[in-house]
Amino acid sequence: MTPSLLMAVLASGFIYGITPGPGVLAVFGIGASRGRRAGAGFLCGHLLGDVVWCSTALIAIVGAREIGSTAFDVLGVFSGLYLFWLGLRAVRARRGSAEAPQGPTRQPFWHGILFGLTNPKAYPVAVATFTALLSSRAELLQWSMLPWLIILSFIGGLLAYAILIGIVGARQVRTLYQRHELAITRLCGVMFIGFAINALVHALPGLVTNKA
């Protein structure tokens, strides 16, 4: 694995874990009501769902690459369009339109496992995020790399969760997040649109060339 591919996989796992979504909103809600320890328990449970969905996404991406460049380019186009749609929704979000954070729970760890495994957005977001960041290095992807890709994405997710655990429950951070939640959501939307453009830039020329 080249250093650039290694960093791209790490970044994919990190970005997937830290960008605002149902899980991040949930942990901030739990941290606000029950503190950092409960939020950490939720994230530790949620990590299982992340491993499952990120592994499934990486299998799909490597499989598409091994089948042929056309299959990977098609996946890249769909992923880019999906990320663009998510980003546009986030940029156009209005106050009160975001999904409500989950309320406090008596067993945050088990709640995190259930939440992570049943989140309907987890798989498509994982596929779209990893495809967008790995598209420029698609020719390097092979089945033999899959265990390392999963481990690296897991490490990236751990780094993201370590940051979240460090800040969740802190009164100042809670206040800042709640006050600027809309701006943070829109900023992440701009980032998603950037990933979408990157995926489309790398996928569309391949489809045009193959068609010609």
Coordinates of N, CA and C in Angstrom, one line a residue:
M1 N 0.8 -1.2 0.0 CA 0.0 0.0 0.0 C 0.9 1.2 0.0
T2 N 0.6 2.2 -0.9 CA 1.3 3.4 -0.9 C 0.9 4.3 0.2
P3 N 1.8 5.3 0.6 CA 1.4 6.2 1.7 C 0.1 7.0 1.4
S4 N -0.1 7.4 0.1 CA -1.3 8.1 -0.2 C -2.5 7.3 -0.1
L5 N -2.5 6.0 -0.4 CA -3.6 5.1 -0.2 C -3.9 4.9 1.2
L6 N -2.8 4.7 2.0 CA -3.0 4.5 3.5 C -3.7 5.7 4.1
M7 N -3.2 7.0 3.7 CA -3.8 8.2 4.3 C -5.2 8.4 3.8
A8 N -5.5 8.0 2.6 CA -6.9 8.1 2.1 C -7.8 7.2 2.8
V9 N -7.4 6.0 3.1 CA -8.3 5.1 3.9 C -8.5 5.6 5.3
L10 N -7.4 6.0 5.9 CA -7.5 6.6 7.3 C -8.4 7.8 7.3
A11 N -8.3 8.7 6.3 CA -9.1 9.9 6.3 C -10.6 9.5 6.0
S12 N -10.8 8.5 5.2 CA -12.2 8.0 5.0 C -12.8 7.6 6.2
G13 N -12.1 6.7 7.0 CA -12.7 6.2 8.3 C -12.9 7.4 9.3
F14 N -12.0 8.3 9.3 CA -12.1 9.5 10.2 C -13.2 10.3 9.9
I15 N -13.3 10.7 8.6 CA -14.4 11.6 8.1 C -15.8 10.9 8.3
Y16 N -15.8 9.6 8.0 CA -17.1 8.9 8.2 C -17.5 8.9 9.6
G17 N -16.6 8.8 10.6 CA -16.9 8.8 12.0 C -17.3 10.1 12.6
I18 N -16.6 11.2 12.1 CA -16.8 12.5 12.8 C -17.8 13.4 12.2
T19 N -18.2 13.2 10.9 CA -19.1 14.2 10.3 C -20.5 14.1 11.0
P20 N -21.2 15.2 11.2 CA -22.5 15.2 11.8 C -23.5 14.3 11.1
G21 N -24.2 13.5 11.8 CA -25.2 12.6 11.3 C -26.0 12.1 12.4
P22 N -26.9 11.2 12.3 CA -27.7 10.7 13.4 C -26.9 10.2 14.6
G23 N -25.7 9.5 14.3 CA -24.9 9.0 15.4 C -24.3 10.1 16.2
V24 N -23.7 11.1 15.5 CA -23.0 12.2 16.2 C -24.1 13.1 16.9
L25 N -25.2 13.3 16.3 CA -26.3 14.0 17.0 C -26.7 13.3 18.3
A26 N -26.8 11.9 18.2 CA -27.2 11.1 19.3 C -26.2 11.2 20.4
V27 N -24.9 11.1 20.1 CA -23.9 11.1 21.2 C -23.9 12.5 21.9
F28 N -24.1 13.6 21.1 CA -24.2 14.9 21.8 C -25.4 15.0 22.7
G29 N -26.5 14.4 22.2 CA -27.7 14.4 23.1 C -27.5 13.6 24.3
I30 N -26.9 12.5 24.2 CA -26.7 11.6 25.4 C -25.6 12.3 26.3
G31 N -24.6 12.9 25.7 CA -23.6 13.6 26.5 C -24.2 14.8 27.3
A32 N -25.1 15.5 26.6 CA -25.7 16.6 27.2 C -26.6 16.3 28.4
S33 N -27.2 15.1 28.4 CA -28.1 14.7 29.5 C -27.4 13.8 30.5
R34 N -26.4 13.0 30.1 CA -25.8 12.1 31.1 C -24.3 12.1 31.2
G35 N -23.7 13.0 30.4 CA -22.2 13.2 30.6 C -21.4 12.4 29.6
R36 N -20.1 12.6 29.8 CA -19.1 12.1 28.8 C -19.0 10.5 28.9
R37 N -19.2 10.0 30.1 CA -19.0 8.5 30.2 C -20.1 7.8 29.5
A38 N -21.4 8.3 29.6 CA -22.5 7.7 28.8 C -22.3 7.9 27.3
G39 N -21.8 9.0 26.9 CA -21.5 9.3 25.5 C -20.5 8.4 25.0
A40 N -19.4 8.1 25.8 CA -18.4 7.2 25.4 C -18.9 5.8 25.2
G41 N -19.8 5.4 26.2 CA -20.4 4.0 26.1 C -21.2 3.9 24.8
F42 N -21.9 4.9 24.4 CA -22.7 4.9 23.2 C -21.8 4.7 22.0
L43 N -20.7 5.5 21.9 CA -19.8 5.5 20.8 C -19.1 4.1 20.7
C44 N -18.7 3.5 21.8 CA -18.1 2.2 21.8 C -19.0 1.2 21.2
G45 N -20.3 1.2 21.5 CA -21.2 0.3 20.9 C -21.5 0.6 19.5
H46 N -21.5 1.9 19.2 CA -21.8 2.3 17.8 C -20.7 1.9 16.8
L47 N -19.5 1.8 17.4 CA -18.3 1.4 16.6 C -18.5 0.1 15.9
L48 N -19.2 -0.8 16.6 CA -19.5 -2.1 15.9 C -20.2 -2.0 14.6
G49 N -21.2 -1.1 14.6 CA -22.0 -0.8 13.4 C -21.1 -0.2 12.3
D50 N -20.2 0.7 12.8 CA -19.3 1.3 11.8 C -18.4 0.3 11.1
V51 N -17.9 -0.7 11.9 CA -17.0 -1.7 11.4 C -17.7 -2.5 10.4
V52 N -19.0 -2.9 10.7 CA -19.8 -3.7 9.8 C -20.0 -3.0 8.5
W53 N -20.5 -1.8 8.6 CA -20.9 -1.0 7.4 C -19.7 -0.6 6.5
C54 N -18.6 -0.2 7.2 CA -17.4 0.2 6.5 C -16.8 -1.0 5.8
S55 N -16.8 -2.2 6.5 CA -16.2 -3.4 5.9 C -17.1 -3.8 4.6
T56 N -18.4 -3.7 4.8 CA -19.3 -4.0 3.7 C -19.1 -3.1 2.5
A57 N -18.9 -1.8 2.8 CA -18.6 -0.8 1.8 C -17.3 -1.1 1.1
L58 N -16.3 -1.4 1.8 CA -15.0 -1.7 1.2 C -15.0 -2.9 0.3
I59 N -15.8 -3.9 0.8 CA -15.9 -5.1 0.0 C -16.6 -4.8 -1.4
A60 N -17.6 -4.0 -1.3 CA -18.3 -3.5 -2.5 C -17.4 -2.7 -3.4
I61 N -16.6 -1.9 -2.9 CA -15.7 -1.0 -3.7 C -14.6 -1.8 -4.3
V62 N -13.9 -2.7 -3.5 CA -12.9 -3.5 -4.1 C -13.5 -4.5 -5.1
G63 N -14.7 -5.1 -4.8 CA -15.3 -6.0 -5.8 C -15.6 -5.3 -7.1
A64 N -16.1 -4.1 -7.0 CA -16.4 -3.3 -8.2 C -15.1 -3.1 -9.0
R65 N -14.1 -2.8 -8.3 CA -12.8 -2.5 -9.0 C -12.3 -3.8 -9.7
E66 N -12.4 -4.9 -9.0 CA -11.9 -6.2 -9.5 C -12.7 -6.6 -10.7
I67 N -14.0 -6.3 -10.7 CA -14.9 -6.7 -11.8 C -14.5 -6.0 -13.1
G68 N -14.1 -4.7 -12.9 CA -13.7 -3.9 -14.0 C -13.9 -2.4 -13.7
S69 N -13.1 -1.6 -14.5 CA -13.2 -0.2 -14.2 C -14.5 0.4 -14.4
T70 N -15.3 -0.1 -15.4 CA -16.6 0.4 -15.6 C -17.5 0.3 -14.4
A71 N -17.5 -0.9 -13.8 CA -18.3 -1.1 -12.6 C -17.9 -0.1 -11.5
F72 N -16.6 0.1 -11.3 CA -16.2 1.1 -10.3 C -16.6 2.5 -10.7
D73 N -16.5 2.8 -11.9 CA -16.9 4.2 -12.4 C -18.4 4.4 -12.2
V74 N -19.2 3.4 -12.4 CA -20.6 3.5 -12.2 C -20.9 3.8 -10.7
L75 N -20.2 3.0 -9.9 CA -20.4 3.1 -8.4 C -19.9 4.5 -8.0
G76 N -18.8 5.0 -8.6 CA -18.3 6.4 -8.3 C -19.3 7.4 -8.7
V77 N -20.0 7.3 -9.8 CA -21.0 8.3 -10.2 C -22.2 8.3 -9.3
F78 N -22.7 7.1 -9.0 CA -23.8 7.0 -8.0 C -23.4 7.6 -6.6
S79 N -22.2 7.2 -6.2 CA -21.8 7.7 -4.9 C -21.6 9.2 -4.9
G80 N -21.1 9.8 -6.0 CA -20.9 11.2 -6.1 C -22.2 11.9 -6.1
L81 N -23.2 11.4 -6.9 CA -24.5 12.0 -6.9 C -25.2 12.0 -5.5
Y82 N -25.0 10.8 -4.8 CA -25.6 10.7 -3.5 C -25.0 11.6 -2.5
L83 N -23.7 11.8 -2.5 CA -23.0 12.7 -1.6 C -23.4 14.1 -2.0
F84 N -23.6 14.4 -3.3 CA -24.0 15.8 -3.7 C -25.4 16.1 -3.1
W85 N -26.2 15.1 -3.2 CA -27.6 15.3 -2.7 C -27.6 15.5 -1.2
L86 N -26.8 14.7 -0.4 CA -26.7 14.9 1.0 C -26.1 16.3 1.3
G87 N -25.1 16.6 0.6 CA -24.5 17.9 0.8 C -25.4 19.1 0.6
L88 N -26.2 19.0 -0.5 CA -27.1 20.0 -0.9 C -28.2 20.2 0.2
R89 N -28.7 19.0 0.7 CA -29.7 19.0 1.8 C -29.1 19.7 3.0
A90 N -27.8 19.4 3.3 CA -27.2 20.0 4.5 C -27.0 21.5 4.4
V91 N -26.6 21.9 3.2 CA -26.4 23.3 2.9 C -27.7 24.1 3.0
R92 N -28.8 23.5 2.6 CA -30.1 24.1 2.6 C -30.9 23.9 3.8
A93 N -30.2 23.3 4.8 CA -30.9 22.9 6.1 C -31.4 24.2 6.8
R94 N -32.5 24.1 7.5 CA -33.0 25.2 8.3 C -33.0 24.8 9.7
R95 N -33.1 25.7 10.6 CA -33.0 25.4 12.0 C -34.3 24.6 12.4
G96 N -34.0 23.5 13.1 CA -35.1 22.6 13.5 C -35.4 21.5 12.5
S97 N -34.7 21.5 11.4 CA -35.0 20.5 10.3 C -34.2 19.3 10.5
A98 N -33.1 19.4 11.3 CA -32.2 18.2 11.4 C -32.9 17.2 12.3
E99 N -32.4 15.9 12.1 CA -32.9 14.9 12.9 C -32.6 15.1 14.4
A100 N -33.6 14.8 15.2 CA -33.5 15.1 16.6 C -32.5 14.1 17.2
P101 N -31.7 14.5 18.2 CA -30.8 13.6 18.8 C -31.6 12.6 19.7
Q102 N -31.0 11.4 19.8 CA -31.7 10.4 20.7 C -31.6 10.9 22.1
G103 N -32.7 10.6 22.8 CA -32.7 10.9 24.2 C -31.8 10.0 25.1
P104 N -31.8 10.3 26.4 CA -30.9 9.5 27.3 C -31.4 8.1 27.3
T105 N -30.5 7.2 27.6 CA -30.8 5.8 27.7 C -30.1 5.2 28.9
R106 N -30.7 4.1 29.4 CA -30.1 3.5 30.6 C -28.9 2.7 30.3
Q107 N -28.8 2.1 29.1 CA -27.7 1.3 28.6 C -27.1 1.9 27.3
P108 N -26.3 2.9 27.4 CA -25.8 3.6 26.2 C -25.0 2.7 25.3
F109 N -24.2 1.7 25.9 CA -23.4 0.8 25.1 C -24.3 0.0 24.2
W110 N -25.3 -0.7 24.7 CA -26.2 -1.5 23.9 C -27.1 -0.7 23.0
H111 N -27.4 0.5 23.4 CA -28.1 1.4 22.5 C -27.3 1.8 21.3
G112 N -26.0 2.0 21.6 CA -25.0 2.4 20.5 C -24.9 1.2 19.5
I113 N -24.9 0.0 20.0 CA -24.8 -1.2 19.1 C -26.0 -1.2 18.2
L114 N -27.2 -1.1 18.8 CA -28.4 -1.2 18.0 C -28.5 -0.1 17.1
F115 N -28.2 1.1 17.5 CA -28.3 2.3 16.7 C -27.3 2.2 15.5
G116 N -26.1 1.8 15.8 CA -25.1 1.7 14.7 C -25.4 0.6 13.6
L117 N -26.0 -0.5 14.1 CA -26.3 -1.6 13.1 C -27.6 -1.4 12.4
T118 N -28.5 -0.5 12.9 CA -29.8 -0.3 12.2 C -29.9 1.1 11.5
N119 N -28.9 1.9 11.5 CA -28.9 3.2 10.9 C -29.0 3.0 9.4
P120 N -30.2 3.4 8.8 CA -30.4 3.1 7.3 C -29.4 3.9 6.4
K121 N -28.8 5.0 7.0 CA -27.9 5.8 6.1 C -26.5 5.3 6.2
A122 N -26.2 4.4 7.1 CA -24.8 4.0 7.3 C -24.1 3.4 6.1
Y123 N -24.7 2.4 5.4 CA -24.1 1.8 4.3 C -23.9 2.7 3.1
P124 N -25.0 3.4 2.6 CA -24.8 4.3 1.5 C -23.8 5.4 1.7
V125 N -23.8 6.0 2.9 CA -22.8 7.0 3.3 C -21.4 6.5 3.3
A126 N -21.2 5.3 3.8 CA -19.9 4.7 3.9 C -19.4 4.4 2.5
V127 N -20.2 3.8 1.6 CA -19.8 3.6 0.2 C -19.5 4.9 -0.5
A128 N -20.3 5.9 -0.3 CA -20.1 7.2 -1.0 C -18.8 7.8 -0.5
T129 N -18.6 7.9 0.8 CA -17.5 8.5 1.4 C -16.2 7.8 0.9
F130 N -16.1 6.5 1.1 CA -14.9 5.8 0.7 C -14.6 5.8 -0.8
T131 N -15.7 5.7 -1.6 CA -15.5 5.8 -3.0 C -15.0 7.2 -3.4
A132 N -15.5 8.2 -2.8 CA -15.1 9.6 -3.2 C -13.6 9.8 -2.9
L133 N -13.1 9.3 -1.7 CA -11.7 9.5 -1.3 C -10.8 8.5 -1.9
L134 N -11.3 7.3 -2.4 CA -10.4 6.3 -3.0 C -10.4 6.3 -4.5
S135 N -11.3 7.1 -5.1 CA -11.4 7.0 -6.5 C -10.2 7.3 -7.3
S136 N -9.4 8.2 -6.8 CA -8.1 8.6 -7.5 C -7.1 7.5 -7.4
R137 N -7.3 6.5 -6.5 CA -6.3 5.5 -6.3 C -6.9 4.1 -6.6
A138 N -8.0 4.1 -7.4 CA -8.8 2.9 -7.6 C -7.9 1.8 -8.2
E139 N -6.9 2.1 -9.0 CA -6.1 1.1 -9.7 C -5.3 0.3 -8.7
L140 N -5.1 0.8 -7.5 CA -4.3 0.1 -6.5 C -5.1 -0.9 -5.7
L141 N -6.4 -0.9 -5.7 CA -7.2 -1.7 -4.8 C -7.2 -3.1 -5.3
Q142 N -7.0 -4.0 -4.3 CA -7.0 -5.5 -4.6 C -7.6 -6.2 -3.4
W143 N -8.0 -7.4 -3.6 CA -8.6 -8.2 -2.6 C -7.6 -8.5 -1.4
S144 N -6.4 -8.7 -1.8 CA -5.4 -8.9 -0.7 C -5.2 -7.8 0.2
M145 N -5.6 -6.6 -0.2 CA -5.5 -5.4 0.7 C -6.7 -5.3 1.6
L146 N -7.7 -6.0 1.4 CA -9.0 -5.8 2.1 C -8.8 -5.8 3.7
P147 N -8.1 -6.8 4.3 CA -7.9 -6.7 5.7 C -7.3 -5.4 6.2
W148 N -6.3 -5.0 5.5 CA -5.6 -3.7 5.9 C -6.5 -2.5 5.7
L149 N -7.3 -2.5 4.6 CA -8.2 -1.4 4.4 C -9.2 -1.3 5.5
I150 N -9.7 -2.5 6.0 CA -10.7 -2.5 7.1 C -10.0 -2.0 8.4
I151 N -8.8 -2.5 8.6 CA -8.1 -2.1 9.9 C -7.8 -0.6 9.9
L152 N -7.4 -0.1 8.7 CA -7.0 1.4 8.6 C -8.3 2.2 8.8
S153 N -9.4 1.8 8.2 CA -10.6 2.6 8.3 C -11.1 2.5 9.8
F154 N -10.9 1.4 10.5 CA -11.2 1.2 11.9 C -10.4 2.2 12.7
I155 N -9.1 2.3 12.4 CA -8.2 3.2 13.2 C -8.7 4.7 12.9
G156 N -9.0 5.0 11.7 CA -9.5 6.3 11.4 C -10.8 6.6 12.2
G157 N -11.7 5.7 12.3 CA -12.9 5.8 13.1 C -12.6 6.0 14.5
L158 N -11.6 5.2 15.0 CA -11.2 5.4 16.4 C -10.7 6.8 16.7
L159 N -9.9 7.3 15.9 CA -9.4 8.7 16.0 C -10.6 9.7 16.1
A160 N -11.5 9.5 15.2 CA -12.7 10.4 15.2 C -13.5 10.3 16.5
Y161 N -13.7 9.1 17.0 CA -14.4 8.9 18.2 C -13.7 9.3 19.4
A162 N -12.3 9.2 19.4 CA -11.5 9.7 20.5 C -11.7 11.2 20.7
I163 N -11.8 11.9 19.5 CA -12.0 13.4 19.6 C -13.5 13.7 20.1
L164 N -14.4 12.9 19.6 CA -15.8 13.1 20.1 C -15.9 12.9 21.6
I165 N -15.3 11.8 22.1 CA -15.4 11.5 23.5 C -14.7 12.6 24.3
G166 N -13.6 13.1 23.7 CA -12.9 14.2 24.5 C -13.8 15.4 24.6
I167 N -14.7 15.7 23.7 CA -15.4 17.0 23.8 C -16.8 16.8 24.2
V168 N -17.4 15.6 24.1 CA -18.8 15.4 24.4 C -19.0 15.6 26.0
G169 N -20.0 16.2 26.4 CA -20.3 16.4 27.8 C -19.7 17.7 28.3
A170 N -18.7 18.3 27.7 CA -18.2 19.5 28.1 C -19.2 20.6 27.9
R171 N -19.5 21.4 28.9 CA -20.6 22.4 28.8 C -20.3 23.4 27.8
Q172 N -19.1 23.9 27.6 CA -18.8 24.9 26.6 C -18.9 24.4 25.2
V173 N -18.5 23.1 25.0 CA -18.6 22.5 23.7 C -20.1 22.3 23.4
R174 N -20.8 21.8 24.4 CA -22.3 21.6 24.2 C -23.0 22.8 23.7
T175 N -22.7 23.9 24.5 CA -23.3 25.2 24.2 C -22.9 25.7 22.8
L176 N -21.6 25.6 22.5 CA -21.1 26.0 21.2 C -21.8 25.2 20.0
Y177 N -21.9 23.9 20.2 CA -22.4 23.0 19.2 C -23.9 23.3 19.0
Q178 N -24.6 23.5 20.1 CA -26.1 23.8 20.0 C -26.3 25.2 19.4
R179 N -25.4 26.1 19.7 CA -25.6 27.5 19.1 C -25.3 27.5 17.7
H180 N -24.3 26.7 17.2 CA -23.8 26.8 15.8 C -24.1 25.5 15.1
E181 N -25.1 24.7 15.5 CA -25.3 23.4 14.9 C -25.7 23.6 13.4
L182 N -26.5 24.6 13.1 CA -26.9 24.8 11.7 C -25.6 25.1 10.8
A183 N -24.8 26.0 11.3 CA -23.6 26.4 10.6 C -22.7 25.2 10.4
I184 N -22.5 24.3 11.4 CA -21.7 23.1 11.3 C -22.3 22.2 10.3
T185 N -23.6 22.0 10.3 CA -24.2 21.1 9.4 C -24.0 21.6 8.0
R186 N -24.1 22.9 7.7 CA -24.0 23.5 6.4 C -22.5 23.3 5.9
L187 N -21.6 23.5 6.8 CA -20.1 23.4 6.5 C -19.8 21.9 6.1
C188 N -20.4 21.0 6.8 CA -20.2 19.6 6.4 C -20.9 19.3 5.1
G189 N -22.0 20.0 4.8 CA -22.6 19.9 3.5 C -21.7 20.3 2.4
V190 N -21.0 21.4 2.6 CA -20.1 21.9 1.6 C -19.0 20.9 1.4
M191 N -18.5 20.3 2.5 CA -17.5 19.2 2.4 C -18.0 18.0 1.6
F192 N -19.2 17.6 1.8 CA -19.8 16.5 1.1 C -19.9 16.8 -0.4
I193 N -20.2 18.0 -0.7 CA -20.3 18.4 -2.1 C -18.9 18.4 -2.8
G194 N -17.9 18.8 -2.0 CA -16.5 18.7 -2.5 C -16.1 17.2 -2.8
F195 N -16.5 16.3 -1.9 CA -16.2 14.9 -2.1 C -17.0 14.4 -3.3
A196 N -18.2 14.9 -3.5 CA -19.0 14.4 -4.6 C -18.4 14.9 -5.9
I197 N -17.9 16.1 -6.0 CA -17.3 16.6 -7.2 C -16.0 15.8 -7.5
N198 N -15.2 15.4 -6.4 CA -14.0 14.6 -6.6 C -14.4 13.3 -7.2
A199 N -15.4 12.6 -6.7 CA -15.8 11.3 -7.2 C -16.3 11.4 -8.6
L200 N -17.0 12.4 -9.0 CA -17.6 12.5 -10.3 C -16.4 12.9 -11.3
V201 N -15.5 13.7 -10.9 CA -14.3 14.0 -11.8 C -13.5 12.8 -12.1
H202 N -13.4 11.9 -11.2 CA -12.6 10.7 -11.5 C -13.4 9.6 -12.2
A203 N -14.8 9.6 -12.0 CA -15.6 8.5 -12.5 C -16.1 8.8 -14.0
L204 N -16.5 10.0 -14.2 CA -17.1 10.3 -15.5 C -16.2 10.2 -16.7
P205 N -15.0 10.6 -16.6 CA -14.1 10.4 -17.8 C -13.9 8.9 -18.1
G206 N -13.8 8.1 -17.1 CA -13.7 6.6 -17.4 C -14.9 6.1 -18.1
L207 N -16.1 6.5 -17.7 CA -17.3 6.0 -18.4 C -17.4 6.5 -19.8
V208 N -17.0 7.8 -20.0 CA -17.0 8.4 -21.4 C -16.0 7.6 -22.3
T209 N -14.8 7.3 -21.8 CA -13.8 6.6 -22.5 C -14.3 5.2 -22.9
N210 N -14.8 4.5 -21.9 CA -15.3 3.1 -22.2 C -16.4 3.1 -23.2
K211 N -17.3 4.1 -23.1 CA -18.4 4.2 -24.0 C -18.0 4.4 -25.4
A212 N -16.9 5.3 -25.5 CA -16.4 5.6 -26.9 C -15.7 4.4 -27.5

